Amino acid sequence: MDQLSRLLRRPGLLIGAAAAIVLAIIAPEIYTGTFSDLDTAARVGGVVVLLGAWVVGVKRIVDVPAVRAGLIGIPVAVVLAVLVWPYVRPATEVDEAFPPVVAIAETTISPTSPTAPPTTVPPTTTSQPTTTAPPAGADPTTTTPPAGADPTTTTTTAAPTTTTVPPEPVELRRSSFQGLTGHRGSGDAAVYRLADQSLLLRFEDVDIGSGPALEVYLVPGEDQRGLGGSTYVAPLTAERGNQNYTIPSGVDLTDGTWTVLVWCETFSVEVANATLA
């Protein structure tokens, strides 16, 4: 009974215990991810111990309530925003289409069809030319083209235009994601060749565990779970949906075996991966 009375006189402990239970219900990955390996648990435990020591020290040293509340509240808010909020916020979702490829318009130019002027052959005889009277009713006046005029008549044919529709993206490789270290992971990672012959890394229908500072890496080899020899791609666009990623130069995902790895930078822990073989 005395212990219960002491607990009731410390509402902070009760609030903390209630918050821990709520987090276990709405965001179990906080615990499954934290205690998935010793290193991660040690990092999280270190942050909690330092924060607790700070709170106790401020309470003992600072007597002004407003100052004490600020010195305690600000660090606690930062830790919650960085370490807890990414797990409890609604999961982000995107639905990116394939990059647009402009249709190519091809114009076929037909050659012009000139009408050549008649050729006049000078007479080769010295006999007097014969004058022929114009037919009855004809205009006796002879019209001479103006000097410098081009006697050639040109006929131009309109150039038809043909629009070539680019081919659809061609799938080269595909593999399913798996969750790691207590995180969820589903959906596919695929490699496509686009109409301009460039390669595209695409996540399709993915659902990847939430967490702070999630990044995408490419690691040579099968089922890789560390960053050894990796190439950085980009921050994870969203935890769910369809999304496109530009493959870094120098990486050929059509040759050999590669692991697409989603990595948590804050805790240095793997979240999900897919092997492209």
PDB file of C-alpha atoms in Angstrom, residues 1-255:
ATOM      1  CA  MET A   1       0.000   0.000   0.000  1.00  0.00           C
ATOM      2  CA  ASP A   2       2.849   2.347   0.839  1.00  0.00           C
ATOM      3  CA  GLN A   3       4.549   1.552  -2.481  1.00  0.00           C
ATOM      4  CA  LEU A   4       1.356   2.342  -4.377  1.00  0.00           C
ATOM      5  CA  SER A   5       1.104   5.646  -2.546  1.00  0.00           C
ATOM      6  CA  ARG A   6       4.651   6.500  -3.508  1.00  0.00           C
ATOM      7  CA  LEU A   7       3.933   5.702  -7.155  1.00  0.00           C
ATOM      8  CA  LEU A   8       0.831   7.865  -7.116  1.00  0.00           C
ATOM      9  CA  ARG A   9       2.913  10.727  -5.810  1.00  0.00           C
ATOM     10  CA  ARG A  10       5.181  10.350  -8.877  1.00  0.00           C
ATOM     11  CA  PRO A  11       2.903  10.908 -11.885  1.00  0.00           C
ATOM     12  CA  GLY A  12       5.881  11.025 -14.223  1.00  0.00           C
ATOM     13  CA  LEU A  13       6.547   7.338 -13.717  1.00  0.00           C
ATOM     14  CA  LEU A  14       2.931   6.451 -14.328  1.00  0.00           C
ATOM     15  CA  ILE A  15       2.823   8.531 -17.492  1.00  0.00           C
ATOM     16  CA  GLY A  16       6.018   6.917 -18.737  1.00  0.00           C
ATOM     17  CA  ALA A  17       4.742   3.403 -18.097  1.00  0.00           C
ATOM     18  CA  ALA A  18       1.438   4.150 -19.823  1.00  0.00           C
ATOM     19  CA  ALA A  19       3.279   5.620 -22.822  1.00  0.00           C
ATOM     20  CA  ALA A  20       5.488   2.525 -23.082  1.00  0.00           C
ATOM     21  CA  ILE A  21       2.430   0.274 -23.150  1.00  0.00           C
ATOM     22  CA  VAL A  22       0.728   2.403 -25.810  1.00  0.00           C
ATOM     23  CA  LEU A  23       3.856   2.363 -27.984  1.00  0.00           C
ATOM     24  CA  ALA A  24       4.063  -1.410 -27.722  1.00  0.00           C
ATOM     25  CA  ILE A  25       0.533  -1.602 -29.106  1.00  0.00           C
ATOM     26  CA  ILE A  26       0.635   0.977 -31.911  1.00  0.00           C
ATOM     27  CA  ALA A  27       4.321   0.742 -32.896  1.00  0.00           C
ATOM     28  CA  PRO A  28       5.778  -2.632 -31.881  1.00  0.00           C
ATOM     29  CA  GLU A  29       8.748  -2.097 -34.228  1.00  0.00           C
ATOM     30  CA  ILE A  30      10.193   0.314 -31.667  1.00  0.00           C
ATOM     31  CA  TYR A  31      10.819  -2.657 -29.404  1.00  0.00           C
ATOM     32  CA  THR A  32      11.420  -5.416 -31.951  1.00  0.00           C
ATOM     33  CA  GLY A  33      13.907  -3.216 -33.788  1.00  0.00           C
ATOM     34  CA  THR A  34      15.601  -1.936 -30.652  1.00  0.00           C
ATOM     35  CA  PHE A  35      16.175  -5.356 -29.126  1.00  0.00           C
ATOM     36  CA  SER A  36      16.956  -7.154 -32.390  1.00  0.00           C
ATOM     37  CA  ASP A  37      20.692  -7.038 -31.673  1.00  0.00           C
ATOM     38  CA  LEU A  38      22.989  -5.988 -28.871  1.00  0.00           C
ATOM     39  CA  ASP A  39      24.498  -2.977 -30.652  1.00  0.00           C
ATOM     40  CA  THR A  40      21.137  -1.363 -31.358  1.00  0.00           C
ATOM     41  CA  ALA A  41      19.901  -2.015 -27.831  1.00  0.00           C
ATOM     42  CA  ALA A  42      23.095  -0.472 -26.438  1.00  0.00           C
ATOM     43  CA  ARG A  43      22.663   2.685 -28.532  1.00  0.00           C
ATOM     44  CA  VAL A  44      19.034   3.146 -27.509  1.00  0.00           C
ATOM     45  CA  GLY A  45      19.821   2.335 -23.881  1.00  0.00           C
ATOM     46  CA  GLY A  46      22.619   4.889 -23.887  1.00  0.00           C
ATOM     47  CA  VAL A  47      20.292   7.615 -25.137  1.00  0.00           C
ATOM     48  CA  VAL A  48      17.701   6.752 -22.476  1.00  0.00           C
ATOM     49  CA  VAL A  49      20.311   6.729 -19.686  1.00  0.00           C
ATOM     50  CA  LEU A  50      21.778  10.081 -20.738  1.00  0.00           C
ATOM     51  CA  LEU A  51      18.337  11.630 -20.964  1.00  0.00           C
ATOM     52  CA  GLY A  52      17.379  10.289 -17.568  1.00  0.00           C
ATOM     53  CA  ALA A  53      20.604  11.560 -15.990  1.00  0.00           C
ATOM     54  CA  TRP A  54      19.977  14.987 -17.512  1.00  0.00           C
ATOM     55  CA  VAL A  55      16.451  15.156 -16.104  1.00  0.00           C
ATOM     56  CA  VAL A  56      17.582  14.130 -12.600  1.00  0.00           C
ATOM     57  CA  GLY A  57      20.463  16.607 -12.653  1.00  0.00           C
ATOM     58  CA  VAL A  58      18.276  19.509 -13.757  1.00  0.00           C
ATOM     59  CA  LYS A  59      15.726  18.763 -11.028  1.00  0.00           C
ATOM     60  CA  ARG A  60      18.408  18.812  -8.355  1.00  0.00           C
ATOM     61  CA  ILE A  61      20.266  21.873  -9.547  1.00  0.00           C
ATOM     62  CA  VAL A  62      17.635  24.205 -10.990  1.00  0.00           C
ATOM     63  CA  ASP A  63      15.103  25.684  -8.584  1.00  0.00           C
ATOM     64  CA  VAL A  64      13.156  27.973 -10.919  1.00  0.00           C
ATOM     65  CA  PRO A  65      10.185  25.951 -12.225  1.00  0.00           C
ATOM     66  CA  ALA A  66       9.995  27.656 -15.634  1.00  0.00           C
ATOM     67  CA  VAL A  67      13.697  27.218 -16.338  1.00  0.00           C
ATOM     68  CA  ARG A  68      13.617  23.651 -15.094  1.00  0.00           C
ATOM     69  CA  ALA A  69      10.656  22.826 -17.334  1.00  0.00           C
ATOM     70  CA  GLY A  70      12.457  24.247 -20.368  1.00  0.00           C
ATOM     71  CA  LEU A  71      15.718  22.442 -19.679  1.00  0.00           C
ATOM     72  CA  ILE A  72      13.883  19.165 -19.311  1.00  0.00           C
ATOM     73  CA  GLY A  73      11.174  19.596 -21.938  1.00  0.00           C
ATOM     74  CA  ILE A  74      13.363  20.613 -24.868  1.00  0.00           C
ATOM     75  CA  PRO A  75      15.738  17.576 -24.799  1.00  0.00           C
ATOM     76  CA  VAL A  76      12.842  15.220 -24.199  1.00  0.00           C
ATOM     77  CA  ALA A  77      10.948  16.715 -27.161  1.00  0.00           C
ATOM     78  CA  VAL A  78      14.003  16.363 -29.424  1.00  0.00           C
ATOM     79  CA  VAL A  79      14.504  12.710 -28.489  1.00  0.00           C
ATOM     80  CA  LEU A  80      10.825  11.941 -29.023  1.00  0.00           C
ATOM     81  CA  ALA A  81      10.798  13.718 -32.395  1.00  0.00           C
ATOM     82  CA  VAL A  82      13.907  11.951 -33.671  1.00  0.00           C
ATOM     83  CA  LEU A  83      13.543   8.478 -32.201  1.00  0.00           C
ATOM     84  CA  VAL A  84       9.856   7.909 -31.512  1.00  0.00           C
ATOM     85  CA  TRP A  85       7.817  10.059 -33.881  1.00  0.00           C
ATOM     86  CA  PRO A  86       8.992   8.261 -37.082  1.00  0.00           C
ATOM     87  CA  TYR A  87       7.454   5.065 -35.688  1.00  0.00           C
ATOM     88  CA  VAL A  88       4.105   6.449 -34.529  1.00  0.00           C
ATOM     89  CA  ARG A  89       3.316   8.875 -37.360  1.00  0.00           C
ATOM     90  CA  PRO A  90       1.154   7.620 -40.255  1.00  0.00           C
ATOM     91  CA  ALA A  91       3.217   5.764 -42.838  1.00  0.00           C
ATOM     92  CA  THR A  92       3.988   7.819 -45.935  1.00  0.00           C
ATOM     93  CA  GLU A  93       2.779   6.475 -49.284  1.00  0.00           C
ATOM     94  CA  VAL A  94       3.455   7.429 -52.917  1.00  0.00           C
ATOM     95  CA  ASP A  95       2.384   6.050 -56.297  1.00  0.00           C
ATOM     96  CA  GLU A  96       4.980   7.140 -58.842  1.00  0.00           C
ATOM     97  CA  ALA A  97       4.466   6.287 -62.510  1.00  0.00           C
ATOM     98  CA  PHE A  98       7.300   5.334 -64.826  1.00  0.00           C
ATOM     99  CA  PRO A  99       9.333   8.336 -65.996  1.00  0.00           C
ATOM    100  CA  PRO A 100       7.693   9.870 -69.084  1.00  0.00           C
ATOM    101  CA  VAL A 101       9.331   9.251 -72.458  1.00  0.00           C
ATOM    102  CA  VAL A 102       8.509  11.713 -75.229  1.00  0.00           C
ATOM    103  CA  ALA A 103       7.155  10.221 -78.448  1.00  0.00           C
ATOM    104  CA  ILE A 104       9.421  10.778 -81.453  1.00  0.00           C
ATOM    105  CA  ALA A 105       7.927  12.579 -84.449  1.00  0.00           C
ATOM    106  CA  GLU A 106       9.568  11.521 -87.735  1.00  0.00           C
ATOM    107  CA  THR A 107       9.048  13.628 -90.880  1.00  0.00           C
ATOM    108  CA  THR A 108       9.499  12.069 -94.326  1.00  0.00           C
ATOM    109  CA  ILE A 109      10.508  14.673 -96.918  1.00  0.00           C
ATOM    110  CA  SER A 110       9.562  13.898-100.534  1.00  0.00           C
ATOM    111  CA  PRO A 111      11.812  15.335-103.247  1.00  0.00           C
ATOM    112  CA  THR A 112      10.374  18.108-105.406  1.00  0.00           C
ATOM    113  CA  SER A 113       9.358  17.292-108.950  1.00  0.00           C
ATOM    114  CA  PRO A 114      10.637  20.022-111.247  1.00  0.00           C
ATOM    115  CA  THR A 115       9.304  20.387-114.769  1.00  0.00           C
ATOM    116  CA  ALA A 116      12.256  20.928-117.042  1.00  0.00           C
ATOM    117  CA  PRO A 117      11.924  23.626-119.692  1.00  0.00           C
ATOM    118  CA  PRO A 118      11.989  22.573-123.339  1.00  0.00           C
ATOM    119  CA  THR A 119      15.356  22.528-124.958  1.00  0.00           C
ATOM    120  CA  THR A 120      15.816  24.627-128.148  1.00  0.00           C
ATOM    121  CA  VAL A 121      18.190  23.179-130.697  1.00  0.00           C
ATOM    122  CA  PRO A 122      19.600  25.836-133.020  1.00  0.00           C
ATOM    123  CA  PRO A 123      19.225  25.128-136.741  1.00  0.00           C
ATOM    124  CA  THR A 124      22.233  23.694-138.541  1.00  0.00           C
ATOM    125  CA  THR A 125      21.276  24.890-142.041  1.00  0.00           C
ATOM    126  CA  THR A 126      21.827  28.237-143.730  1.00  0.00           C
ATOM    127  CA  SER A 127      18.491  28.157-145.536  1.00  0.00           C
ATOM    128  CA  GLN A 128      16.048  30.944-144.901  1.00  0.00           C
ATOM    129  CA  PRO A 129      13.659  30.265-142.072  1.00  0.00           C
ATOM    130  CA  THR A 130      10.133  29.563-143.004  1.00  0.00           C
ATOM    131  CA  THR A 131       7.532  31.838-141.564  1.00  0.00           C
ATOM    132  CA  THR A 132       4.372  30.080-140.591  1.00  0.00           C
ATOM    133  CA  ALA A 133       1.239  32.075-140.249  1.00  0.00           C
ATOM    134  CA  PRO A 134      -0.661  31.643-137.023  1.00  0.00           C
ATOM    135  CA  PRO A 135      -3.937  29.836-137.228  1.00  0.00           C
ATOM    136  CA  ALA A 136      -7.032  31.841-137.757  1.00  0.00           C
ATOM    137  CA  GLY A 137      -8.267  33.497-134.618  1.00  0.00           C
ATOM    138  CA  ALA A 138      -4.968  33.100-132.755  1.00  0.00           C
ATOM    139  CA  ASP A 139      -3.293  36.081-131.049  1.00  0.00           C
ATOM    140  CA  PRO A 140      -0.384  37.043-133.300  1.00  0.00           C
ATOM    141  CA  THR A 141       1.400  38.682-130.357  1.00  0.00           C
ATOM    142  CA  THR A 142       4.206  36.577-128.945  1.00  0.00           C
ATOM    143  CA  THR A 143       4.711  36.911-125.210  1.00  0.00           C
ATOM    144  CA  THR A 144       8.299  36.644-124.054  1.00  0.00           C
ATOM    145  CA  PRO A 145       9.065  35.760-120.439  1.00  0.00           C
ATOM    146  CA  PRO A 146      10.672  38.622-118.528  1.00  0.00           C
ATOM    147  CA  ALA A 147      14.420  38.658-118.298  1.00  0.00           C
ATOM    148  CA  GLY A 148      15.780  36.622-115.400  1.00  0.00           C
ATOM    149  CA  ALA A 149      12.570  34.670-114.902  1.00  0.00           C
ATOM    150  CA  ASP A 150      12.939  30.973-114.121  1.00  0.00           C
ATOM    151  CA  PRO A 151      11.082  29.029-116.796  1.00  0.00           C
ATOM    152  CA  THR A 152      11.108  25.910-114.592  1.00  0.00           C
ATOM    153  CA  THR A 153       7.814  24.986-112.935  1.00  0.00           C
ATOM    154  CA  THR A 154       8.278  23.244-109.532  1.00  0.00           C
ATOM    155  CA  THR A 155       5.693  21.000-107.903  1.00  0.00           C
ATOM    156  CA  THR A 156       6.089  20.504-104.110  1.00  0.00           C
ATOM    157  CA  THR A 157       4.663  17.475-102.307  1.00  0.00           C
ATOM    158  CA  ALA A 158       3.640  17.870 -98.627  1.00  0.00           C
ATOM    159  CA  ALA A 159       5.895  15.969 -96.165  1.00  0.00           C
ATOM    160  CA  PRO A 160       3.977  13.374 -94.137  1.00  0.00           C
ATOM    161  CA  THR A 161       4.748  13.171 -90.369  1.00  0.00           C
ATOM    162  CA  THR A 162       4.823   9.855 -88.517  1.00  0.00           C
ATOM    163  CA  THR A 163       4.788   9.654 -84.705  1.00  0.00           C
ATOM    164  CA  THR A 164       6.700   6.722 -83.209  1.00  0.00           C
ATOM    165  CA  VAL A 165       5.364   5.579 -79.823  1.00  0.00           C
ATOM    166  CA  PRO A 166       8.239   4.532 -77.517  1.00  0.00           C
ATOM    167  CA  PRO A 167       8.177   0.923 -76.300  1.00  0.00           C
ATOM    168  CA  GLU A 168       7.027   0.027 -72.807  1.00  0.00           C
ATOM    169  CA  PRO A 169       9.640  -0.475 -70.054  1.00  0.00           C
ATOM    170  CA  VAL A 170      11.173  -3.960 -70.130  1.00  0.00           C
ATOM    171  CA  GLU A 171      11.540  -5.786 -66.817  1.00  0.00           C
ATOM    172  CA  LEU A 172      15.005  -7.299 -66.369  1.00  0.00           C
ATOM    173  CA  ARG A 173      15.068  -8.435 -62.728  1.00  0.00           C
ATOM    174  CA  ARG A 174      12.692  -8.675 -59.777  1.00  0.00           C
ATOM    175  CA  SER A 175      12.868  -9.812 -56.152  1.00  0.00           C
ATOM    176  CA  SER A 176      10.704  -9.570 -53.024  1.00  0.00           C
ATOM    177  CA  PHE A 177      11.606  -7.572 -49.918  1.00  0.00           C
ATOM    178  CA  GLN A 178      11.974  -9.195 -46.528  1.00  0.00           C
ATOM    179  CA  GLY A 179      11.884  -7.399 -43.191  1.00  0.00           C
ATOM    180  CA  LEU A 180      15.010  -7.474 -41.012  1.00  0.00           C
ATOM    181  CA  THR A 181      15.784  -6.927 -37.320  1.00  0.00           C
ATOM    182  CA  GLY A 182      12.160  -6.931 -36.275  1.00  0.00           C
ATOM    183  CA  HIS A 183      10.954  -4.572 -39.017  1.00  0.00           C
ATOM    184  CA  ARG A 184       8.299  -5.343 -41.583  1.00  0.00           C
ATOM    185  CA  GLY A 185       9.160  -5.595 -45.262  1.00  0.00           C
ATOM    186  CA  SER A 186       7.125  -6.672 -48.301  1.00  0.00           C
ATOM    187  CA  GLY A 187       6.670  -5.770 -51.949  1.00  0.00           C
ATOM    188  CA  ASP A 188       9.169  -6.015 -54.807  1.00  0.00           C
ATOM    189  CA  ALA A 189      12.332  -4.377 -56.075  1.00  0.00           C
ATOM    190  CA  ALA A 190      12.666  -4.504 -59.874  1.00  0.00           C
ATOM    191  CA  VAL A 191      15.051  -3.309 -62.571  1.00  0.00           C
ATOM    192  CA  TYR A 192      13.623  -1.981 -65.843  1.00  0.00           C
ATOM    193  CA  ARG A 193      15.138  -0.916 -69.138  1.00  0.00           C
ATOM    194  CA  LEU A 194      13.421   2.206 -70.435  1.00  0.00           C
ATOM    195  CA  ALA A 195      12.836   3.266 -74.033  1.00  0.00           C
ATOM    196  CA  ASP A 196      15.978   5.427 -74.024  1.00  0.00           C
ATOM    197  CA  GLN A 197      17.976   2.312 -72.934  1.00  0.00           C
ATOM    198  CA  SER A 198      18.618   3.685 -69.430  1.00  0.00           C
ATOM    199  CA  LEU A 199      18.045   1.475 -66.360  1.00  0.00           C
ATOM    200  CA  LEU A 200      15.601   2.212 -63.546  1.00  0.00           C
ATOM    201  CA  LEU A 201      15.362   0.754 -60.030  1.00  0.00           C
ATOM    202  CA  ARG A 202      11.715   0.610 -58.982  1.00  0.00           C
ATOM    203  CA  PHE A 203       9.962  -0.374 -55.742  1.00  0.00           C
ATOM    204  CA  GLU A 204       6.476  -1.782 -56.345  1.00  0.00           C
ATOM    205  CA  ASP A 205       3.706  -2.281 -53.771  1.00  0.00           C
ATOM    206  CA  VAL A 206       6.224  -2.045 -50.933  1.00  0.00           C
ATOM    207  CA  ASP A 207       5.409  -1.846 -47.237  1.00  0.00           C
ATOM    208  CA  ILE A 208       8.623  -1.235 -45.318  1.00  0.00           C
ATOM    209  CA  GLY A 209       8.978  -0.707 -41.581  1.00  0.00           C
ATOM    210  CA  SER A 210       9.012   2.868 -40.306  1.00  0.00           C
ATOM    211  CA  GLY A 211      12.041   4.386 -38.663  1.00  0.00           C
ATOM    212  CA  PRO A 212      14.244   7.479 -38.524  1.00  0.00           C
ATOM    213  CA  ALA A 213      16.501   8.365 -41.467  1.00  0.00           C
ATOM    214  CA  LEU A 214      15.823   5.404 -43.769  1.00  0.00           C
ATOM    215  CA  GLU A 215      18.168   5.220 -46.781  1.00  0.00           C
ATOM    216  CA  VAL A 216      18.472   2.973 -49.854  1.00  0.00           C
ATOM    217  CA  TYR A 217      21.776   1.280 -50.718  1.00  0.00           C
ATOM    218  CA  LEU A 218      22.974  -1.211 -53.329  1.00  0.00           C
ATOM    219  CA  VAL A 219      25.343  -3.891 -52.032  1.00  0.00           C
ATOM    220  CA  PRO A 220      27.034  -6.521 -54.221  1.00  0.00           C
ATOM    221  CA  GLY A 221      26.194 -10.061 -53.197  1.00  0.00           C
ATOM    222  CA  GLU A 222      23.228 -12.046 -51.951  1.00  0.00           C
ATOM    223  CA  ASP A 223      21.158 -11.184 -48.854  1.00  0.00           C
ATOM    224  CA  GLN A 224      23.588  -8.517 -47.668  1.00  0.00           C
ATOM    225  CA  ARG A 225      22.773  -6.851 -44.328  1.00  0.00           C
ATOM    226  CA  GLY A 226      25.708  -4.471 -43.935  1.00  0.00           C
ATOM    227  CA  LEU A 227      27.111  -1.511 -45.867  1.00  0.00           C
ATOM    228  CA  GLY A 228      30.443  -3.095 -46.794  1.00  0.00           C
ATOM    229  CA  GLY A 229      31.179  -2.264 -50.443  1.00  0.00           C
ATOM    230  CA  SER A 230      27.788  -0.569 -50.807  1.00  0.00           C
ATOM    231  CA  THR A 231      26.739   2.280 -53.094  1.00  0.00           C
ATOM    232  CA  TYR A 232      24.377   4.940 -51.783  1.00  0.00           C
ATOM    233  CA  VAL A 233      21.221   5.484 -53.858  1.00  0.00           C
ATOM    234  CA  ALA A 234      18.866   7.953 -52.120  1.00  0.00           C
ATOM    235  CA  PRO A 235      16.668   8.448 -49.053  1.00  0.00           C
ATOM    236  CA  LEU A 236      13.670   6.126 -48.962  1.00  0.00           C
ATOM    237  CA  THR A 237      10.874   8.078 -50.664  1.00  0.00           C
ATOM    238  CA  ALA A 238       8.057   6.509 -48.641  1.00  0.00           C
ATOM    239  CA  GLU A 239       7.343   3.425 -46.587  1.00  0.00           C
ATOM    240  CA  ARG A 240       4.558   2.309 -48.902  1.00  0.00           C
ATOM    241  CA  GLY A 241       3.600   2.347 -52.569  1.00  0.00           C
ATOM    242  CA  ASN A 242       5.422   2.526 -55.906  1.00  0.00           C
ATOM    243  CA  GLN A 243       8.577   4.596 -56.302  1.00  0.00           C
ATOM    244  CA  ASN A 244      11.449   5.127 -58.742  1.00  0.00           C
ATOM    245  CA  TYR A 245      15.165   5.432 -58.018  1.00  0.00           C
ATOM    246  CA  THR A 246      18.004   6.476 -60.317  1.00  0.00           C
ATOM    247  CA  ILE A 247      20.753   3.878 -60.420  1.00  0.00           C
ATOM    248  CA  PRO A 248      24.139   5.457 -59.601  1.00  0.00           C
ATOM    249  CA  SER A 249      26.704   5.584 -62.367  1.00  0.00           C
ATOM    250  CA  GLY A 250      29.143   2.705 -62.350  1.00  0.00           C
ATOM    251  CA  VAL A 251      26.589   0.208 -61.013  1.00  0.00           C
ATOM    252  CA  ASP A 252      25.363  -2.426 -63.473  1.00  0.00           C
ATOM    253  CA  LEU A 253      22.372  -4.189 -61.938  1.00  0.00           C
ATOM    254  CA  THR A 254      22.103  -6.480 -64.978  1.00  0.00           C
ATOM    255  CA  ASP A 255      25.384  -8.200 -64.124  1.00  0.00           C
TER     256      ASP A 255
END
